[in-house]
Amino acid sequence: MSRKQREFDYIVVGAGSAGSALAARLCEDSSISVCLVEAGGKGRNWFIKMPAGNGFVFGNPKLDWGYQSTPQTSLNDRRIYFPRGKALGGSSIMNGMMYVRGIPSDYDEWRDSGLKGWGFADLLPYFRRAQGATNRSDAWHGTKGPLITELAENFGTLDKAFIDAAIAAGHKLLDDFNGLERTGVGRADSTVSKGIRQSSAIAYLNKPPANLTILTGCHTHQVLLEGNRAIGIRSVSGDILRARREVILCQGAFGTPQTLMLSGIGPADHLSELGIPVQVDLPGVGQNLADHVDVSMQYESDREDLSLARYQRLDKAAWLMGRWLFSGRGPGAGSFFSTTLFHAFNDPREPELQVFMTPMVIEENMSDGDEETASFLHSLGRKLLVRGRKLARPGVQIDINLERPRSLGQLRLVSKNPSDYPLIDPRYLSNAEDLDELVRGVKAMREVMAQTPIAQYVNGELGAWKNSRTDDEIIGAIRATAYTGHHPCSTARMGSDDQSDAVLDERLQVRGVESLRVCDAAAMPTQITGNLNATVIAMAEKAADMILEREALSPEDPGRFA
């Protein structure tokens, strides 16, 4: 590639949920050139496309960055494994494919904090522009967008039993978690289309536009500055790409603050300690790390015929994949969970917990324990489907996610070497109120699991939960089992002018630097009540209008007069 070809109007760093969507939308202006830079590969693997192929992606160093936390004091000094996607599509190549936005008050709080244009009514048109719902056609949803959504596929006997049990325990049946109500139980929508995972790359870059250059295998080292203006990037291999207009970082909650700090943009004292010349002193870079801490309760069952764990055996895994390849149907065509429950302790408009029911027992935190020995068929099968240190087993798993955590962590560099992973300290449960809410959540879910519709299929709790009845015992089980809910955010967050830790302004521009923006989960002002993927993509849709100086879509709020 000639030097002339290495200059573009816009450089988008990171081809994840935000980056792929943003690059595609920017390219709608055919007069500009865009370069999308991705450290990973092209993401064309069949196991990325197959929704049930997560085990091949999760823990695979070719497709997963495989971050780990620092030892967590509140979790018995365990390190928590953070899978993050490493290919076109970013973490949307490995997420649970659940399409759940935040609740209106999440975004209204952003707006009310001084971020004009970021309320729910402002964002709903961008959710709708992104979405191509196949099963909904009301004012809450879009039907013509590139991100196809449909009802979650793997909805079986145990899913229905869990919903019936939740209703028996007093929870409300919901048809749509992205509509007027949020607190209740039901079958979720999924980012899958005809058996194909809708990663952001598959959704937005299936047919790349002529004015888009995609560079894979290009790991960004730092943003290049000329004075206080971003003029391009330097890769780890030393290649330079220049931006005539802007550089936009879309590397996620871990990658974006790392690149900012490597570029001399961040806490001055920290950068100076590492010998990185300080370009802009922004104390908030790497701060305010928020994640949905996940408490995993496990229930034993002898009903292997109802469990997705049966597909971990190589012969059954081969059948599952063969059926998917032939018809795009069957258990391979859906995520491992399709049912969710939102639980509110106080206001049903603002539930504190999101609960996932999985019809098998799995150990997701790959930093825990030793590798379990397995039979030949299981050993090969688990490398295809559910990868982990332990085998998947028949049973029911209840994952309780705390939606708006008060415990916030931080990210720091180890060195100025871009190949060194950062120190990630989420500081889970450092605020006692988070632990109190999770204890209440465990008790609420035990009420559900005690109901006949689901109780008839399980034989009691497993592991740390088996004999935990008092509050102290429940706390002990939480500390032994909690791990990430896979939703880190807010490490380079937007904020108003009077917030000293705000890294970005309301237009996603990095404070103190011209022609540099951030658009990804790191930019979120606070954590939201739901999965992050849909929100990050909506942010990218909105950012494209900002960057191209197009008029913002008109606000919409169908629930205002309901």
Coordinates of C-alpha atoms in Angstrom, one line a residue:
M1 CA 0.0 0.0 0.0
S2 CA 1.4 3.4 -1.0
R3 CA 1.8 6.2 1.5
K4 CA -1.0 8.1 -0.3
Q5 CA -3.4 5.2 0.3
R6 CA -2.5 5.4 4.0
E7 CA -4.2 8.7 4.5
F8 CA -8.0 8.7 5.1
D9 CA -10.6 11.2 6.2
Y10 CA -11.6 9.1 9.2
I11 CA -9.8 6.3 11.1
V12 CA -12.0 4.1 13.2
V13 CA -9.9 2.0 15.6
G14 CA -11.6 -1.2 16.7
A15 CA -14.2 -3.1 14.6
G16 CA -16.5 -4.2 17.4
S17 CA -20.1 -3.5 18.1
A18 CA -19.6 0.3 17.8
G19 CA -16.7 0.4 15.3
S20 CA -18.3 -1.8 12.6
A21 CA -21.6 0.1 12.8
L22 CA -19.9 3.5 12.9
A23 CA -17.7 2.9 9.9
A24 CA -20.6 1.6 7.8
R25 CA -22.7 4.7 8.6
L26 CA -19.9 7.1 8.0
C27 CA -19.4 5.5 4.5
E28 CA -22.9 6.5 3.6
D29 CA -21.2 9.8 2.6
S30 CA -19.5 8.6 -0.6
S31 CA -17.3 11.7 -0.8
I32 CA -15.2 10.6 2.3
S33 CA -12.8 7.8 2.9
V34 CA -12.8 5.6 6.1
C35 CA -10.3 3.2 7.4
L36 CA -11.5 0.6 10.0
V37 CA -8.5 -0.8 11.9
E38 CA -8.9 -4.2 13.8
A39 CA -6.2 -6.0 15.8
G40 CA -7.8 -9.4 15.2
G41 CA -8.8 -11.3 12.1
K42 CA -11.7 -11.2 9.7
G43 CA -14.1 -13.1 11.9
R44 CA -15.3 -15.5 9.1
N45 CA -15.1 -18.6 11.3
W46 CA -18.2 -20.9 11.1
F47 CA -18.2 -21.1 14.9
I48 CA -18.7 -17.3 15.0
K49 CA -21.7 -17.5 12.7
M50 CA -23.2 -20.5 14.5
P51 CA -24.9 -19.1 17.7
A52 CA -24.1 -22.2 19.7
G53 CA -20.5 -22.1 18.7
N54 CA -19.4 -19.9 21.6
G55 CA -17.1 -22.6 23.1
F56 CA -14.8 -22.3 20.1
V57 CA -14.6 -18.6 20.4
F58 CA -14.5 -18.2 24.2
G59 CA -11.0 -18.9 25.4
N60 CA -9.6 -19.2 21.9
P61 CA -6.5 -16.9 21.8
K62 CA -7.1 -16.3 18.1
L63 CA -10.5 -14.9 18.8
D64 CA -10.5 -13.9 22.4
W65 CA -8.2 -11.3 24.1
G66 CA -8.6 -13.3 27.3
Y67 CA -8.1 -10.5 29.9
Q68 CA -8.0 -11.3 33.6
S69 CA -8.7 -9.1 36.6
T70 CA -6.4 -8.5 39.5
P71 CA -7.2 -10.7 42.5
Q72 CA -10.6 -9.6 43.9
T73 CA -10.5 -9.2 47.7
S74 CA -14.3 -9.5 48.0
L75 CA -14.3 -12.7 45.9
N76 CA -11.8 -14.8 47.9
D77 CA -8.9 -13.3 46.0
R78 CA -10.0 -15.0 42.8
R79 CA -9.0 -13.6 39.4
I80 CA -12.0 -13.1 37.0
Y81 CA -11.7 -14.0 33.4
F82 CA -12.8 -11.3 30.9
P83 CA -13.5 -12.7 27.4
R84 CA -13.3 -9.9 24.8
G85 CA -13.7 -10.5 21.0
K86 CA -10.7 -10.3 18.8
A87 CA -11.9 -10.1 15.2
L88 CA -14.2 -8.1 13.0
G89 CA -17.3 -7.8 15.2
G90 CA -15.4 -7.5 18.5
S91 CA -17.2 -8.9 21.5
S92 CA -20.4 -9.3 19.4
I93 CA -18.7 -12.5 18.0
M94 CA -19.0 -14.1 21.4
N95 CA -21.8 -12.4 23.4
G96 CA -25.0 -14.1 24.5
M97 CA -26.9 -12.4 21.6
M98 CA -29.6 -11.1 23.9
Y99 CA -31.2 -7.9 22.6
V100 CA -32.1 -5.9 25.7
R101 CA -31.7 -2.1 25.9
G102 CA -31.4 -0.1 29.1
I103 CA -34.5 1.3 30.8
P104 CA -35.6 4.9 29.9
S105 CA -34.4 6.3 33.2
D106 CA -30.9 5.1 32.5
Y107 CA -30.6 7.4 29.5
D108 CA -32.7 10.2 31.0
E109 CA -30.1 10.3 33.9
W110 CA -27.4 10.8 31.2
R111 CA -29.4 13.7 29.8
D112 CA -30.2 15.2 33.2
S113 CA -26.6 15.2 34.2
G114 CA -25.9 17.7 31.5
L115 CA -25.5 15.6 28.4
K116 CA -28.0 17.1 26.0
G117 CA -29.3 14.7 23.3
W118 CA -28.7 11.5 25.3
G119 CA -32.1 10.9 26.9
F120 CA -34.2 7.9 26.1
A121 CA -36.4 9.8 23.6
D122 CA -33.2 11.0 21.9
L123 CA -31.8 7.4 21.6
L124 CA -34.9 5.5 20.7
P125 CA -34.9 6.6 17.0
Y126 CA -31.3 5.3 16.8
F127 CA -32.3 2.0 18.4
R128 CA -35.0 1.7 15.8
R129 CA -32.8 2.7 12.9
A130 CA -30.3 0.0 13.8
Q131 CA -32.9 -2.8 14.4
G132 CA -34.4 -5.1 11.9
A133 CA -37.0 -6.9 14.1
T134 CA -38.6 -9.9 12.4
N135 CA -41.2 -10.5 15.1
R136 CA -42.2 -6.9 16.1
S137 CA -43.6 -3.9 14.3
D138 CA -44.6 -1.3 16.9
A139 CA -43.3 2.1 17.9
W140 CA -40.7 0.6 20.2
H141 CA -38.9 -1.3 17.4
G142 CA -37.3 -0.9 14.0
T143 CA -37.9 -3.3 11.2
K144 CA -35.6 -2.1 8.4
G145 CA -32.3 -1.8 10.2
P146 CA -29.2 -4.0 9.6
L147 CA -29.2 -5.6 13.1
I148 CA -31.7 -8.4 12.7
T149 CA -33.5 -9.6 15.8
E150 CA -35.9 -12.5 16.5
L151 CA -37.2 -14.5 19.4
A152 CA -34.5 -16.5 21.1
E153 CA -34.4 -20.0 19.5
N154 CA -33.5 -22.5 22.2
F155 CA -36.8 -22.3 24.2
G156 CA -37.5 -25.7 25.6
T157 CA -39.2 -27.5 28.5
L158 CA -37.0 -26.0 31.2
D159 CA -37.4 -22.5 29.9
K160 CA -41.2 -22.8 30.0
A161 CA -41.0 -24.4 33.4
F162 CA -38.9 -21.5 34.7
I163 CA -41.3 -18.9 33.4
D164 CA -44.3 -20.8 34.9
A165 CA -42.4 -21.0 38.2
A166 CA -41.6 -17.3 38.2
I167 CA -45.3 -16.5 37.5
A168 CA -46.3 -18.8 40.4
A169 CA -43.9 -16.8 42.6
G170 CA -45.6 -13.5 41.7
H171 CA -43.6 -12.3 38.7
K172 CA -45.3 -10.8 35.7
L173 CA -45.2 -12.4 32.2
L174 CA -43.7 -10.0 29.7
D175 CA -43.8 -10.3 25.9
D176 CA -41.3 -7.6 25.2
F177 CA -38.4 -6.5 27.4
N178 CA -37.8 -3.4 25.2
G179 CA -41.4 -2.1 25.4
L180 CA -43.4 -0.3 28.0
E181 CA -42.5 -2.5 31.0
R182 CA -39.3 -4.1 32.1
T183 CA -39.9 -6.0 35.4
G184 CA -41.1 -9.5 34.7
V185 CA -40.2 -12.8 33.1
G186 CA -40.3 -14.0 29.5
R187 CA -38.6 -15.2 26.4
A188 CA -36.1 -12.6 25.1
D189 CA -35.3 -11.3 21.7
S190 CA -32.0 -12.3 20.2
T191 CA -29.5 -10.9 17.6
V192 CA -29.8 -13.9 15.3
S193 CA -31.2 -14.2 11.8
K194 CA -32.2 -17.5 10.3
G195 CA -29.7 -19.3 12.5
I196 CA -26.8 -16.9 11.9
R197 CA -25.3 -14.8 14.7
Q198 CA -25.7 -11.1 13.9
S199 CA -22.4 -9.7 15.0
S200 CA -22.0 -6.1 14.2
A201 CA -19.6 -7.0 11.4
I202 CA -22.1 -9.5 9.9
A203 CA -24.9 -7.0 10.3
Y204 CA -23.2 -3.8 9.0
L205 CA -20.2 -5.0 6.9
N206 CA -21.6 -7.9 5.0
K207 CA -21.1 -5.9 1.8
P208 CA -18.3 -3.3 2.6
P209 CA -18.8 0.0 0.8
A210 CA -16.2 1.1 -1.8
N211 CA -15.0 4.0 0.3
L212 CA -14.1 1.8 3.3
T213 CA -10.7 0.2 3.8
I214 CA -10.6 -2.6 6.4
L215 CA -7.3 -3.4 7.9
T216 CA -7.2 -6.6 10.1
G217 CA -4.2 -7.8 12.1
C218 CA -3.3 -4.2 12.8
H219 CA -2.8 -3.6 16.5
T220 CA -2.9 0.1 17.4
H221 CA -0.2 1.3 19.6
Q222 CA -1.1 5.0 20.0
V223 CA -2.9 8.0 18.6
L224 CA -0.5 10.4 17.0
L225 CA -0.8 14.0 18.1
E226 CA 0.4 17.2 16.5
G227 CA 0.0 19.9 19.2
N228 CA -3.4 19.2 20.7
R229 CA -4.8 17.6 17.5
A230 CA -5.1 13.9 16.6
I231 CA -3.6 13.3 13.1
G232 CA -3.5 9.5 12.9
I233 CA -2.4 6.3 14.6
R234 CA 0.8 4.3 14.9
S235 CA 0.5 0.5 14.9
V236 CA 2.5 -1.9 17.1
S237 CA 4.5 -2.8 14.0
G238 CA 5.3 0.8 13.4
D239 CA 3.0 1.5 10.5
I240 CA 1.4 5.0 10.4
L241 CA -2.1 5.8 9.2
R242 CA -3.0 9.5 8.9
A243 CA -6.5 11.0 9.4
R244 CA -7.4 14.2 7.6
R245 CA -10.5 14.8 9.8
E246 CA -10.8 12.5 12.9
V247 CA -9.6 9.5 14.7
I248 CA -12.4 7.6 16.6
L249 CA -11.5 5.0 19.2
C250 CA -13.9 2.1 19.4
Q251 CA -11.8 -0.5 21.3
G252 CA -14.1 -1.1 24.2
A253 CA -14.0 -0.6 28.0
F254 CA -10.5 -2.1 28.2
G255 CA -8.8 -1.3 24.9
T256 CA -9.9 2.4 24.6
P257 CA -8.5 3.6 27.9
Q258 CA -5.3 1.6 27.3
T259 CA -4.8 3.3 23.9
L260 CA -5.5 6.8 25.3
M261 CA -3.0 6.3 28.1
L262 CA -0.4 4.9 25.7
S263 CA -0.9 8.1 23.7
G264 CA -0.2 10.3 26.8
I265 CA -3.8 11.0 27.4
G266 CA -4.8 10.1 31.0
P267 CA -3.9 10.6 34.7
A268 CA -0.6 12.6 34.6
D269 CA 0.9 11.0 37.7
H270 CA 0.3 7.4 36.4
L271 CA 1.7 8.2 32.9
S272 CA 4.7 9.9 34.4
E273 CA 5.5 6.9 36.6
L274 CA 5.7 4.7 33.4
G275 CA 7.8 7.2 31.5
I276 CA 5.0 8.1 29.0
P277 CA 5.1 11.8 28.1
V278 CA 1.9 13.5 29.2
Q279 CA 0.0 15.1 26.4
V280 CA -3.3 15.8 28.2
D281 CA -3.9 15.3 31.9
L282 CA -7.3 13.5 32.1
P283 CA -7.7 11.8 35.5
G284 CA -10.9 10.0 34.4
V285 CA -9.2 7.8 31.8
G286 CA -9.4 4.2 33.2
Q287 CA -11.6 5.2 36.1
N288 CA -15.3 4.5 36.8
L289 CA -15.1 0.9 35.6
A290 CA -18.6 -0.5 36.0
D291 CA -19.7 -4.1 35.3
H292 CA -22.7 -6.3 36.0
V293 CA -21.4 -8.6 38.7
D294 CA -22.9 -12.1 38.2
V295 CA -23.8 -14.5 41.0
S296 CA -24.2 -18.0 39.6
M297 CA -26.5 -20.5 41.4
Q298 CA -26.5 -24.1 40.2
Y299 CA -29.1 -26.8 40.5
E300 CA -28.6 -30.5 39.9
S301 CA -30.9 -32.5 37.6
D302 CA -31.0 -36.0 36.2
R303 CA -32.9 -34.9 33.1
E304 CA -30.1 -35.0 30.6
D305 CA -32.7 -35.2 27.8
L306 CA -33.8 -31.7 28.7
S307 CA -30.3 -30.2 29.1
L308 CA -28.1 -28.5 26.5
A309 CA -25.2 -30.1 28.1
R310 CA -25.8 -33.3 26.1
Y311 CA -24.5 -31.5 23.0
Q312 CA -21.0 -31.3 24.5
R313 CA -20.3 -34.9 23.6
L314 CA -18.5 -35.0 20.2
D315 CA -21.0 -37.2 18.5
K316 CA -24.0 -35.1 19.6
A317 CA -22.0 -31.9 18.9
A318 CA -21.4 -33.2 15.3
W319 CA -25.1 -33.8 14.9
L320 CA -25.9 -30.3 16.2
M321 CA -23.5 -28.7 13.8
G322 CA -24.5 -30.9 10.9
R323 CA -28.2 -30.0 11.3
W324 CA -27.3 -26.3 11.6
L325 CA -25.1 -26.4 8.4
F326 CA -27.8 -28.2 6.5
S327 CA -30.9 -26.3 7.6
G328 CA -29.8 -23.4 9.8
R329 CA -32.1 -24.8 12.5
G330 CA -32.0 -26.8 15.7
P331 CA -30.2 -26.1 18.9
G332 CA -27.1 -24.8 17.1
A333 CA -29.2 -21.9 15.7
G334 CA -29.7 -20.2 19.1
S335 CA -27.9 -19.0 22.2
F336 CA -27.6 -21.2 25.2
F337 CA -30.2 -19.2 27.1
S338 CA -33.4 -17.6 25.9
T339 CA -35.2 -16.8 29.1
T340 CA -34.7 -13.8 31.4
L341 CA -36.2 -12.2 34.4
F342 CA -35.9 -8.7 35.7
H343 CA -36.6 -8.3 39.4
A344 CA -37.4 -5.0 41.2
F345 CA -37.2 -4.6 45.0
N346 CA -38.8 -1.2 44.9
D347 CA -39.9 0.5 41.7
P348 CA -41.0 -1.8 38.9
R349 CA -39.8 0.8 36.4
E350 CA -36.2 0.4 37.7
P351 CA -35.4 -3.3 38.4
E352 CA -32.2 -3.9 40.2
L353 CA -31.5 -7.5 38.9
Q354 CA -31.4 -9.3 35.6
V355 CA -31.6 -13.0 35.9
F356 CA -30.7 -15.5 33.2
M357 CA -31.8 -19.2 33.2
T358 CA -29.5 -21.6 31.4
P359 CA -30.7 -25.3 31.0
M360 CA -27.4 -26.7 31.9
V361 CA -24.7 -26.2 34.6
I362 CA -21.4 -24.6 33.3
E363 CA -18.4 -22.9 34.9
E364 CA -17.8 -19.7 32.9
N365 CA -14.9 -18.2 34.9
M366 CA -11.9 -19.8 33.2
S367 CA -9.6 -18.5 35.9
D368 CA -11.1 -20.9 38.5
G369 CA -9.9 -24.3 39.4
D370 CA -8.0 -27.0 37.5
E371 CA -8.9 -28.6 34.2
E372 CA -11.4 -31.4 34.8
T373 CA -10.4 -34.7 33.1
A374 CA -13.0 -36.0 30.7
S375 CA -13.7 -38.9 28.3
F376 CA -12.4 -38.7 24.8
L377 CA -15.8 -37.7 23.3
H378 CA -16.4 -35.0 25.9
S379 CA -12.8 -33.7 25.7
L380 CA -13.2 -33.0 22.0
G381 CA -16.8 -31.9 22.2
R382 CA -16.2 -29.2 24.8
K383 CA -13.6 -27.6 22.6
L384 CA -16.4 -27.0 20.1
L385 CA -19.2 -25.9 22.3
V386 CA -18.9 -25.0 26.0
R387 CA -15.2 -24.4 26.7
G388 CA -14.2 -24.3 30.3
R389 CA -12.2 -26.0 33.0
K390 CA -15.1 -28.2 34.0
L391 CA -17.7 -30.1 31.8
A392 CA -21.1 -28.9 31.2
R393 CA -23.7 -30.9 33.2
P394 CA -27.4 -31.5 33.2
G395 CA -29.2 -29.0 35.5
V396 CA -30.3 -25.4 35.7
Q397 CA -28.1 -22.4 36.2
I398 CA -29.4 -19.1 37.6
D399 CA -27.2 -16.1 36.9
I400 CA -28.2 -13.1 38.9
N401 CA -26.7 -9.9 37.5
L402 CA -26.6 -6.7 39.6
E403 CA -27.7 -4.0 37.1
R404 CA -26.6 -0.7 38.6
P405 CA -23.6 -1.5 40.7
R406 CA -22.3 1.1 43.2
S407 CA -18.9 -0.6 43.3
L408 CA -16.7 0.9 40.6
G409 CA -13.2 -0.1 39.6
Q410 CA -10.3 1.1 37.5
L411 CA -7.9 0.1 34.7
R412 CA -4.2 1.0 34.7
L413 CA -1.3 0.3 32.5
V414 CA 1.4 -2.2 33.5
S415 CA 4.0 -0.5 31.3
K416 CA 4.3 1.5 28.1
N417 CA 4.5 -1.7 26.1
P418 CA 1.3 -1.9 24.1
S419 CA 1.5 -5.7 24.1
D420 CA 1.3 -5.8 27.9
Y421 CA -2.3 -6.3 29.1
P422 CA -3.6 -3.6 31.5
L423 CA -4.3 -4.1 35.2
I424 CA -8.1 -4.5 35.5
D425 CA -9.5 -4.1 39.0
P426 CA -13.4 -4.0 38.9
R427 CA -13.4 -3.9 42.8
Y428 CA -16.5 -6.1 42.8
L429 CA -18.7 -5.7 46.0
S430 CA -16.5 -3.0 47.5
N431 CA -19.7 -1.2 48.3
A432 CA -21.7 -3.2 50.9
E433 CA -25.1 -2.2 49.4
D434 CA -24.2 -4.3 46.3
L435 CA -23.8 -7.4 48.4
D436 CA -27.0 -6.7 50.3
E437 CA -29.0 -6.5 47.0
L438 CA -27.4 -9.8 45.8
V439 CA -28.3 -11.6 49.0
R440 CA -31.9 -10.4 48.6
G441 CA -31.7 -11.6 44.9
V442 CA -30.6 -15.1 45.9
K443 CA -33.6 -15.4 48.3
A444 CA -36.0 -14.2 45.6
M445 CA -34.6 -16.7 43.0
R446 CA -34.9 -19.5 45.6
E447 CA -38.6 -18.7 45.9
V448 CA -38.9 -19.1 42.1
M449 CA -36.9 -22.4 42.0
A450 CA -39.0 -23.8 44.9
Q451 CA -42.2 -23.6 42.7
T452 CA -43.5 -26.9 41.3
P453 CA -43.2 -26.1 37.6
I454 CA -39.3 -26.0 37.8
A455 CA -38.8 -27.8 41.1
Q456 CA -40.0 -31.1 39.6
Y457 CA -36.9 -31.1 37.3
V458 CA -34.1 -30.3 39.8
N459 CA -32.6 -32.2 42.7
G460 CA -31.3 -29.4 44.9
E461 CA -28.5 -26.9 44.8
L462 CA -24.9 -27.6 44.0
G463 CA -21.4 -26.6 45.2
A464 CA -21.1 -23.6 47.5
W465 CA -24.9 -23.2 47.5
K466 CA -25.8 -26.6 48.8
N467 CA -25.7 -25.8 52.5
S468 CA -25.9 -22.0 52.5
R469 CA -29.0 -20.8 54.3
T470 CA -28.1 -18.0 56.7
D471 CA -27.2 -14.6 55.3
D472 CA -23.5 -15.2 56.2
E473 CA -23.5 -18.5 54.4
I474 CA -25.2 -16.9 51.3
I475 CA -22.5 -14.2 51.3
G476 CA -19.9 -16.9 51.5
A477 CA -21.4 -18.6 48.4
I478 CA -21.6 -15.3 46.6
R479 CA -17.9 -14.7 47.2
A480 CA -17.1 -18.2 46.0
T481 CA -19.1 -18.1 42.7
A482 CA -19.5 -14.5 41.5
Y483 CA -17.8 -13.4 38.3
T484 CA -18.3 -10.9 35.4
G485 CA -21.6 -10.3 33.8
H486 CA -19.6 -9.5 30.6
H487 CA -20.7 -5.8 30.5
P488 CA -17.7 -3.6 31.4
C489 CA -18.2 0.1 30.6
S490 CA -17.6 3.8 31.5
T491 CA -13.8 3.8 31.6
A492 CA -13.6 6.9 29.4
R493 CA -17.0 8.2 30.1
M494 CA -19.0 11.2 28.8
G495 CA -19.8 13.9 31.3
S496 CA -20.6 17.6 31.7
D497 CA -18.0 20.3 32.0
D498 CA -18.3 20.4 35.8
Q499 CA -17.4 16.7 36.2
S500 CA -13.7 16.5 36.8
D501 CA -13.5 12.8 35.8
A502 CA -15.4 13.2 32.5
V503 CA -13.1 12.2 29.6
L504 CA -15.6 13.1 26.9
D505 CA -18.0 15.9 26.2
E506 CA -21.6 15.3 24.9
R507 CA -20.3 14.9 21.4
L508 CA -18.0 12.1 22.4
Q509 CA -15.0 14.3 21.9
V510 CA -11.9 13.8 24.1
R511 CA -11.5 16.8 26.3
G512 CA -8.4 18.8 25.4
V513 CA -7.8 17.1 22.1
E514 CA -9.1 18.1 18.7
S515 CA -10.3 15.5 16.1
L516 CA -10.3 12.6 18.6
R517 CA -13.5 10.9 19.8
V518 CA -14.5 7.7 21.6
C519 CA -17.5 5.7 20.7
D520 CA -18.0 2.4 22.6
A521 CA -19.0 1.1 26.0
A522 CA -16.1 3.1 27.6
A523 CA -18.0 6.3 26.7
M524 CA -21.1 5.3 28.6
P525 CA -21.6 7.8 31.5
T526 CA -23.0 5.0 33.8
Q527 CA -24.0 1.4 33.7
I528 CA -27.4 0.5 32.3
T529 CA -30.2 -1.9 33.2
G530 CA -29.7 -4.5 30.5
N531 CA -27.2 -5.9 28.0
L532 CA -24.8 -3.4 26.4
N533 CA -24.7 -4.5 22.7
A534 CA -27.8 -2.7 21.6
T535 CA -27.0 0.5 23.4
V536 CA -23.4 0.6 22.0
I537 CA -24.7 0.2 18.5
A538 CA -27.3 2.9 19.0
M539 CA -24.5 5.2 20.2
A540 CA -22.6 4.5 17.0
E541 CA -25.7 5.3 14.9
K542 CA -26.0 8.6 16.8
A543 CA -22.3 9.3 16.6
A544 CA -22.3 9.0 12.8
D545 CA -24.9 11.8 12.6
M546 CA -22.8 13.9 14.9
I547 CA -19.5 13.4 13.0
L548 CA -21.1 14.0 9.6
E549 CA -23.0 17.0 11.0
R550 CA -26.3 15.5 9.9
E551 CA -29.5 16.6 11.7
A552 CA -30.3 14.4 14.7
L553 CA -33.3 12.1 14.4
S554 CA -36.4 13.5 16.0
P555 CA -37.0 12.3 19.6
E556 CA -39.6 9.6 20.2
D557 CA -41.1 8.2 23.4
P558 CA -44.1 5.9 22.9
G559 CA -44.4 5.3 26.6
R560 CA -44.8 9.0 27.5
F561 CA -48.6 9.0 27.4
A562 CA -49.1 5.3 28.2

